[in-house]
Coordinates of C-alpha atoms and ligand atoms in Angstrom, one line a residue:
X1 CA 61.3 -104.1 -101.3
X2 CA 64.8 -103.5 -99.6
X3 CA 66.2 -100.0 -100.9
X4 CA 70.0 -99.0 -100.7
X5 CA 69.6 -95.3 -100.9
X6 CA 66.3 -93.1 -100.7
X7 CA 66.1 -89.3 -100.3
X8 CA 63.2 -87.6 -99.4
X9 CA 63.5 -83.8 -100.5
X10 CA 67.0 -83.4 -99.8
X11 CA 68.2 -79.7 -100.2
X12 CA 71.6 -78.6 -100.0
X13 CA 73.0 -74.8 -100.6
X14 CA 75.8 -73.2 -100.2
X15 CA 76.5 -69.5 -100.4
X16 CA 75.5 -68.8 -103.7
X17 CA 74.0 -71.5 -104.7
X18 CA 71.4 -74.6 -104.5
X19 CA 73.6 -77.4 -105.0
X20 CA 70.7 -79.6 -104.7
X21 CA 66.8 -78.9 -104.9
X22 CA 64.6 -80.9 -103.1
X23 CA 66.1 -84.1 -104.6
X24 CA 64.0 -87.2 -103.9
X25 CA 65.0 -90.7 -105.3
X26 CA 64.9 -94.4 -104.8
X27 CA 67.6 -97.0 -105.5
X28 CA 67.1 -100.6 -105.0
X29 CA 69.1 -102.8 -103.3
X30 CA 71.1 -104.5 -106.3
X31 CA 70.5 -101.9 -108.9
X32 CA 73.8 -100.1 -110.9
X33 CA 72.3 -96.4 -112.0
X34 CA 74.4 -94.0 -113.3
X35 CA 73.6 -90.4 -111.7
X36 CA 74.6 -88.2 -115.0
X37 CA 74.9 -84.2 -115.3
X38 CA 77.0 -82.1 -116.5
X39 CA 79.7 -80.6 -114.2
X40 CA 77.8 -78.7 -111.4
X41 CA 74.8 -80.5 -111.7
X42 CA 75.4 -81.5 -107.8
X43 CA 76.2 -85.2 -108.5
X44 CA 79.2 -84.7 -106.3
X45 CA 77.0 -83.3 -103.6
X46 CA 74.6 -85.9 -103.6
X47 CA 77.0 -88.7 -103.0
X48 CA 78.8 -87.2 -100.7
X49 CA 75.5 -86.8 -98.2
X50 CA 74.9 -90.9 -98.6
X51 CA 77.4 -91.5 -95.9
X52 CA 77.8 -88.6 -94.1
X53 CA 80.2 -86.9 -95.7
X54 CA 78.3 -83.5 -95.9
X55 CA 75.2 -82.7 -94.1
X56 CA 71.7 -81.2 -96.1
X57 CA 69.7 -78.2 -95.1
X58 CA 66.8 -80.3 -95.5
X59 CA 65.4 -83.4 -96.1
X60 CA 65.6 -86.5 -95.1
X61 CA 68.5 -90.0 -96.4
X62 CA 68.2 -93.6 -96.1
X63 CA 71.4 -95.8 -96.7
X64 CA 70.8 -99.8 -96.8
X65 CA 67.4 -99.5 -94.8
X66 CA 68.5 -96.8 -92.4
X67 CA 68.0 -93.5 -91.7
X68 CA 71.4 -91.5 -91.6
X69 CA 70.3 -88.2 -91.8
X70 CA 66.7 -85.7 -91.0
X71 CA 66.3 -82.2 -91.2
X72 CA 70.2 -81.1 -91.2
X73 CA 71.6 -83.5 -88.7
X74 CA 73.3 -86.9 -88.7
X75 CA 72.2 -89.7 -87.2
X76 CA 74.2 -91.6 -84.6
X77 CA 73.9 -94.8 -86.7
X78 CA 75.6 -93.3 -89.8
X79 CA 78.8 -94.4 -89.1
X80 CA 77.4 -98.1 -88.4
X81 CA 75.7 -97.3 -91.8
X82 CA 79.0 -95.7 -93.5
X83 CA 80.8 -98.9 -92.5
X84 CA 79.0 -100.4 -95.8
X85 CA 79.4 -98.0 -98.0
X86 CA 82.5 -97.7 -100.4
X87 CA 83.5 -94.7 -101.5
X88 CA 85.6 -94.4 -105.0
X89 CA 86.6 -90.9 -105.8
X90 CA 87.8 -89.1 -109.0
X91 CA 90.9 -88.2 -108.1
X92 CA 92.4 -91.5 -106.8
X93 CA 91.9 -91.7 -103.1
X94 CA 94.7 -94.0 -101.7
X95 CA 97.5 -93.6 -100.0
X96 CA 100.7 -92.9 -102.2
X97 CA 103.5 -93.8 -99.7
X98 CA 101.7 -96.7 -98.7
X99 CA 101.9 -100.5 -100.6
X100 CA 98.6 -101.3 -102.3
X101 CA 98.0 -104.1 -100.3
X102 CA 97.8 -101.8 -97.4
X103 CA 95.5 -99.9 -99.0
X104 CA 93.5 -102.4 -99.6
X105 CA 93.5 -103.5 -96.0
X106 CA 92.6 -99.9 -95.0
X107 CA 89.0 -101.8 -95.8
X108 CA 89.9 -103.8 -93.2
X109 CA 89.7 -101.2 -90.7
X110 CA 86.2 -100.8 -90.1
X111 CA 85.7 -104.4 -88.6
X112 CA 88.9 -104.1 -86.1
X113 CA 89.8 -103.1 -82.8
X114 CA 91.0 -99.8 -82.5
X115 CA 93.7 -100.2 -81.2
X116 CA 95.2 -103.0 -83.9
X117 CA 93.9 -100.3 -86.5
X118 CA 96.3 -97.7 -84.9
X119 CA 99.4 -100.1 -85.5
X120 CA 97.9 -101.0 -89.2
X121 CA 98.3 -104.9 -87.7
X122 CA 96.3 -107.2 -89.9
X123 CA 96.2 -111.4 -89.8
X124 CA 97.4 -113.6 -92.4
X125 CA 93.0 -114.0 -93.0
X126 CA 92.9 -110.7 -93.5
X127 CA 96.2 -110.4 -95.8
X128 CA 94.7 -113.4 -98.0
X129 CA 91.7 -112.0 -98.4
X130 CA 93.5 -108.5 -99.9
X131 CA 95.7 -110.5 -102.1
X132 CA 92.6 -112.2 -103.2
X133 CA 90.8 -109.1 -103.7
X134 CA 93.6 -107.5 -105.6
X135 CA 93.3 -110.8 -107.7
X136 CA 90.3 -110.3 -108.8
X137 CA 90.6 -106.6 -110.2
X138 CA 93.4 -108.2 -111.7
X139 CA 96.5 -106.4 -110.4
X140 CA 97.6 -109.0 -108.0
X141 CA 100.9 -108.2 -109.0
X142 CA 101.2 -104.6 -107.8
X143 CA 100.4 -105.8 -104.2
X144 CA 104.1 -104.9 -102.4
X145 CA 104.6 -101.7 -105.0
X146 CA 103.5 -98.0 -103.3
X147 CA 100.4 -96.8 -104.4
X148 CA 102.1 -93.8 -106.1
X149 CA 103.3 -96.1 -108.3
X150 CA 100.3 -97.3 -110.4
X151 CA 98.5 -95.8 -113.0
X152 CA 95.3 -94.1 -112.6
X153 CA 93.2 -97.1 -113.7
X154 CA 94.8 -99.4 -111.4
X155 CA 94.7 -97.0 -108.4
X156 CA 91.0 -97.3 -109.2
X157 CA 91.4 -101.1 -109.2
X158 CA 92.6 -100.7 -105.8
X159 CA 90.0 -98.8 -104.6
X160 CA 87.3 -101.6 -105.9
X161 CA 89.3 -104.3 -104.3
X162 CA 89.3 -101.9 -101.0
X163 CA 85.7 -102.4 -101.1
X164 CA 85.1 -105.5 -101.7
X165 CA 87.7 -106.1 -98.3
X166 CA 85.4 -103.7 -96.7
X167 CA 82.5 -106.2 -97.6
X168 CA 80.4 -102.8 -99.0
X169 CA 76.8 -103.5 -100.0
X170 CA 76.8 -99.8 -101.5
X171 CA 79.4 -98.6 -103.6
X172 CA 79.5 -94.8 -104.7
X173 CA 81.4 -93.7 -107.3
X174 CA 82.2 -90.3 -107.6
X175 CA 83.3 -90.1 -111.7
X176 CA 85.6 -92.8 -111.3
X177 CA 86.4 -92.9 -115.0
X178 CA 87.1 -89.0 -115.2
X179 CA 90.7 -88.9 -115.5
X180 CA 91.3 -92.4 -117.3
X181 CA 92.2 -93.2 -120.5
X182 CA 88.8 -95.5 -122.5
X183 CA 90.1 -98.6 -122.2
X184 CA 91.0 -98.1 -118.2
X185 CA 87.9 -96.2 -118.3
X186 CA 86.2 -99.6 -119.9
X187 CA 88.1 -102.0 -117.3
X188 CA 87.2 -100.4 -114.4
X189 CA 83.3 -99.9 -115.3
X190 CA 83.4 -103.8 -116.4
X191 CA 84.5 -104.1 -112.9
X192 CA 82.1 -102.4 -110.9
X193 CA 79.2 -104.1 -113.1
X194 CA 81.1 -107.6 -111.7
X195 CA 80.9 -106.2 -108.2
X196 CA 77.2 -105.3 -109.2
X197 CA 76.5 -109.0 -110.3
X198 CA 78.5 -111.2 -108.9
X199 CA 78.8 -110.2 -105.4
X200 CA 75.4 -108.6 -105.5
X201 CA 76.7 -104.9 -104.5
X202 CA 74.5 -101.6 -105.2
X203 CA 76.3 -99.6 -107.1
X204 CA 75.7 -95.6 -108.1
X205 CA 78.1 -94.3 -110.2
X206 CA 78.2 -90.3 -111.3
X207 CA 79.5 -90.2 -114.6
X208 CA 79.3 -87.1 -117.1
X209 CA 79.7 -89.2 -120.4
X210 CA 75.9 -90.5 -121.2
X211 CA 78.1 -93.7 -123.6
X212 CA 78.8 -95.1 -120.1
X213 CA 75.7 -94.6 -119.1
X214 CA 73.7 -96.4 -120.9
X215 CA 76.4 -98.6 -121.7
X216 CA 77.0 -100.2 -118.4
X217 CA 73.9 -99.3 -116.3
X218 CA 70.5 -99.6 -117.0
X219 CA 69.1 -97.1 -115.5
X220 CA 70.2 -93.4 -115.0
X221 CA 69.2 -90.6 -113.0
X222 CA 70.0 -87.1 -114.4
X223 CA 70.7 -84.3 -112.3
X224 CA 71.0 -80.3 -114.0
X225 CA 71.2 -77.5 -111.4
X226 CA 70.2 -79.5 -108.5
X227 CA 67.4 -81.4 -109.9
X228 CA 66.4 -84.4 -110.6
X229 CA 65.4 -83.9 -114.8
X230 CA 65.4 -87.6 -115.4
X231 CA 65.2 -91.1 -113.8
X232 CA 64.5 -93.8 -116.1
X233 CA 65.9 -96.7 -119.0
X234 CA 69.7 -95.6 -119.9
X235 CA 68.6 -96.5 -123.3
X236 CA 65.7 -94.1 -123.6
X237 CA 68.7 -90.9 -123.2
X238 CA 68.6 -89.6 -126.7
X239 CA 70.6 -87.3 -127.8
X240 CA 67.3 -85.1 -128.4
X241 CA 66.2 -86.2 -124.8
X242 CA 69.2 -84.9 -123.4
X243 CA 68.9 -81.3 -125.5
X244 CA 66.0 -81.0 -124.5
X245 CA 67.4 -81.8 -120.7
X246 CA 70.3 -79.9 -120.7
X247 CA 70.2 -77.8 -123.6
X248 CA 73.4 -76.3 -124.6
X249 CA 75.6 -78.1 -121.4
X250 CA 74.2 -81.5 -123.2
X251 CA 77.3 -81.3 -125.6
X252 CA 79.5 -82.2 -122.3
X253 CA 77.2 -85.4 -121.5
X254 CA 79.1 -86.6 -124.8
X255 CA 82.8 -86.1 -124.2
X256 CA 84.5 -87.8 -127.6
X257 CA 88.6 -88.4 -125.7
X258 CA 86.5 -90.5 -123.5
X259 CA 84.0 -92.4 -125.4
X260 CA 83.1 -96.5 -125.2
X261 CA 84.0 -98.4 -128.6
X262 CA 80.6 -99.7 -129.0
X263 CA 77.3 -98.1 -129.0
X264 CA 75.5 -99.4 -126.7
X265 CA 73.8 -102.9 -126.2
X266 CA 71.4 -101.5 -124.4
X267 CA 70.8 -104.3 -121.5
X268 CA 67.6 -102.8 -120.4
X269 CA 65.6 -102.2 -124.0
X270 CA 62.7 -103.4 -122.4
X271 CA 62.2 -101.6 -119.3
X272 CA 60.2 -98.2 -119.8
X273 CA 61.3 -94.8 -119.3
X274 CA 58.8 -94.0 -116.5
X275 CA 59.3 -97.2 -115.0
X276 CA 61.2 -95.8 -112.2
X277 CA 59.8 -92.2 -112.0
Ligands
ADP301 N1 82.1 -77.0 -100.7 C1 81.4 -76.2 -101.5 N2 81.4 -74.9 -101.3 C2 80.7 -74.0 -102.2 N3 80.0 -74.5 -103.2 C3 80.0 -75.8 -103.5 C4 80.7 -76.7 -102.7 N4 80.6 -78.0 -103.2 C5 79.8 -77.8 -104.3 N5 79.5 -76.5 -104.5 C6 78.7 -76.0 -105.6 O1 77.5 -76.8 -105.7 C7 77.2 -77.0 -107.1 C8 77.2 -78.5 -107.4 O2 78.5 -79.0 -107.3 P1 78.9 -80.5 -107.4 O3 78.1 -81.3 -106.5 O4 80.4 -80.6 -107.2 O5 78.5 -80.8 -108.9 P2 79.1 -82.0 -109.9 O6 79.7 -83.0 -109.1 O7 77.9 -82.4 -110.6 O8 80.1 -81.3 -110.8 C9 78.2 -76.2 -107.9 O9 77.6 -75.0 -108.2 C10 79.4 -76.1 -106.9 O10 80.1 -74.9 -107.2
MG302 MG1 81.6 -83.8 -109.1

């Protein structure tokens, strides 16, 4: 069994608080799991320690069948590791004065010389295989436009199709739907479930909206005050379930401006709460 991300007691605090609690979990290679809480849970956090962003206290993190980090220190394989890993933030993390397209290529980066990187030089290959990219998030079109210039959802687009340049096996998501409108919100969680199926990426997204959720991932993992509360079916998180979870911060797990049209299909209706606990 190959695993993309396991964490073995991982502890984080900062000054006045425990931002994460002993938090041990499993994802397997392949898998798309939403990791839901409600704003401070530590879902940041936790993402941010996959590739090497932030160093624990404690504990120990494998990324794609490596260890990356052991009682409080990197390893020097993490940025061999981090290589893999795409990172999609909230708050759109491209470029503005730069063209997409550049952006994109910025994927690029990790798999050339140094010293082309410096001088942002990249070959036709590498210029096809953006355009293509930025095909197939479907805004092709933007490709010569500044970054600044798109719209939320598309800058998120970009950031997918950066990824998939980067050839990332793991892709984080750090509430990449946030600060979009529902349908960009819908586009670009039908997107990271193609990147999930068609090109066979592991994908954890942190989300605080329990409709998307179960809605695009079959399995969740819950965080509240730095603990994991929940790792199971999607379609097992009741509304009861989560009060009893979160008790009064539940009511944020279930923003309305935000919500997905359908309720969902529940892709996993099969698979048993505790089969992943
Ligand atoms: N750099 C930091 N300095 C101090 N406290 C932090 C920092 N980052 C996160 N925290 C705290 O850690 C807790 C978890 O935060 P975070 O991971 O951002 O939660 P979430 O992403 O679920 O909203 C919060 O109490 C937050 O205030
Ligand atoms: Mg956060």
């Amino acid at each position: 069994m190959s695993y993309a991300v396991v964490t073995r007691e991982l502890s984080k605090s900062y000054a006045n608080c425990q931002a994460l609690d002993k938090v041990s979990l499993q994802v397997r290679e392949g898998e798309m799991v939403a990791l839901l809480g409600a704003s401070g849970s530590g879902k940041s956090t936790l993402l941010r320690h996959l590739p090497g962003f932030v160093t624990s206290n404690s504990g120990e993190i494998d990324v794609l069948g490596q260890t990356v980090q052991a009682g409080g220190k990197l390893l020097p394989n993490f940025r061999q590791v981090r290589s893999r890993v795409g990172f999609v933030f909230q708050q759109f993390n491209l470029v503005n004065r730069l063209p997409v397209i550049t952006n994109v290529l910025i994927g690029q980066l990790y798999q050339t010389p140094w010293w082309k990187s410096l001088f942002m030089r990249f070959t036709l290959e590498q210029r096809q295989q953006a355009l293509e990219a930025l095909a197939s998030v479907g805004i092709e079109q933007t490709a010569w436009q500044r970054a600044s210039t798109l719209s939320g959802g598309q800058q998120q687009r970009a950031a997918l199709a950066r990824c998939l340049v980067q050839g990332a096996r793991l892709i984080l998501a750090d509430e990449p739907i946030a600060s979009l409108d529902p349908e960009s919100s819908r586009k670009v969680m039908e997107l990271l479930k193609q990147m999930n199926e068609q090109h066979g990426c592991t994908v954890l997204v942190s989300l605080h909206q329990v409709e998307f959720a179960m809605r695009y991932c079959p399995r969740t993992i819950a965080l509240n005050a730095g603990r994991v509360v929940y790792d199971g079916a999607s379609s097992a998180l009741t509304p009861q379930l989560l009060a009893e979870l979160y008790g009064s911060n539940a009511k944020e797990l279930f923003s309305s401006g935000n919500s997905v049209e359908t309720f969902p299909d529940s892709p996993s209706g099969s698979m048993s709460a505790a089969a992943f606990v």
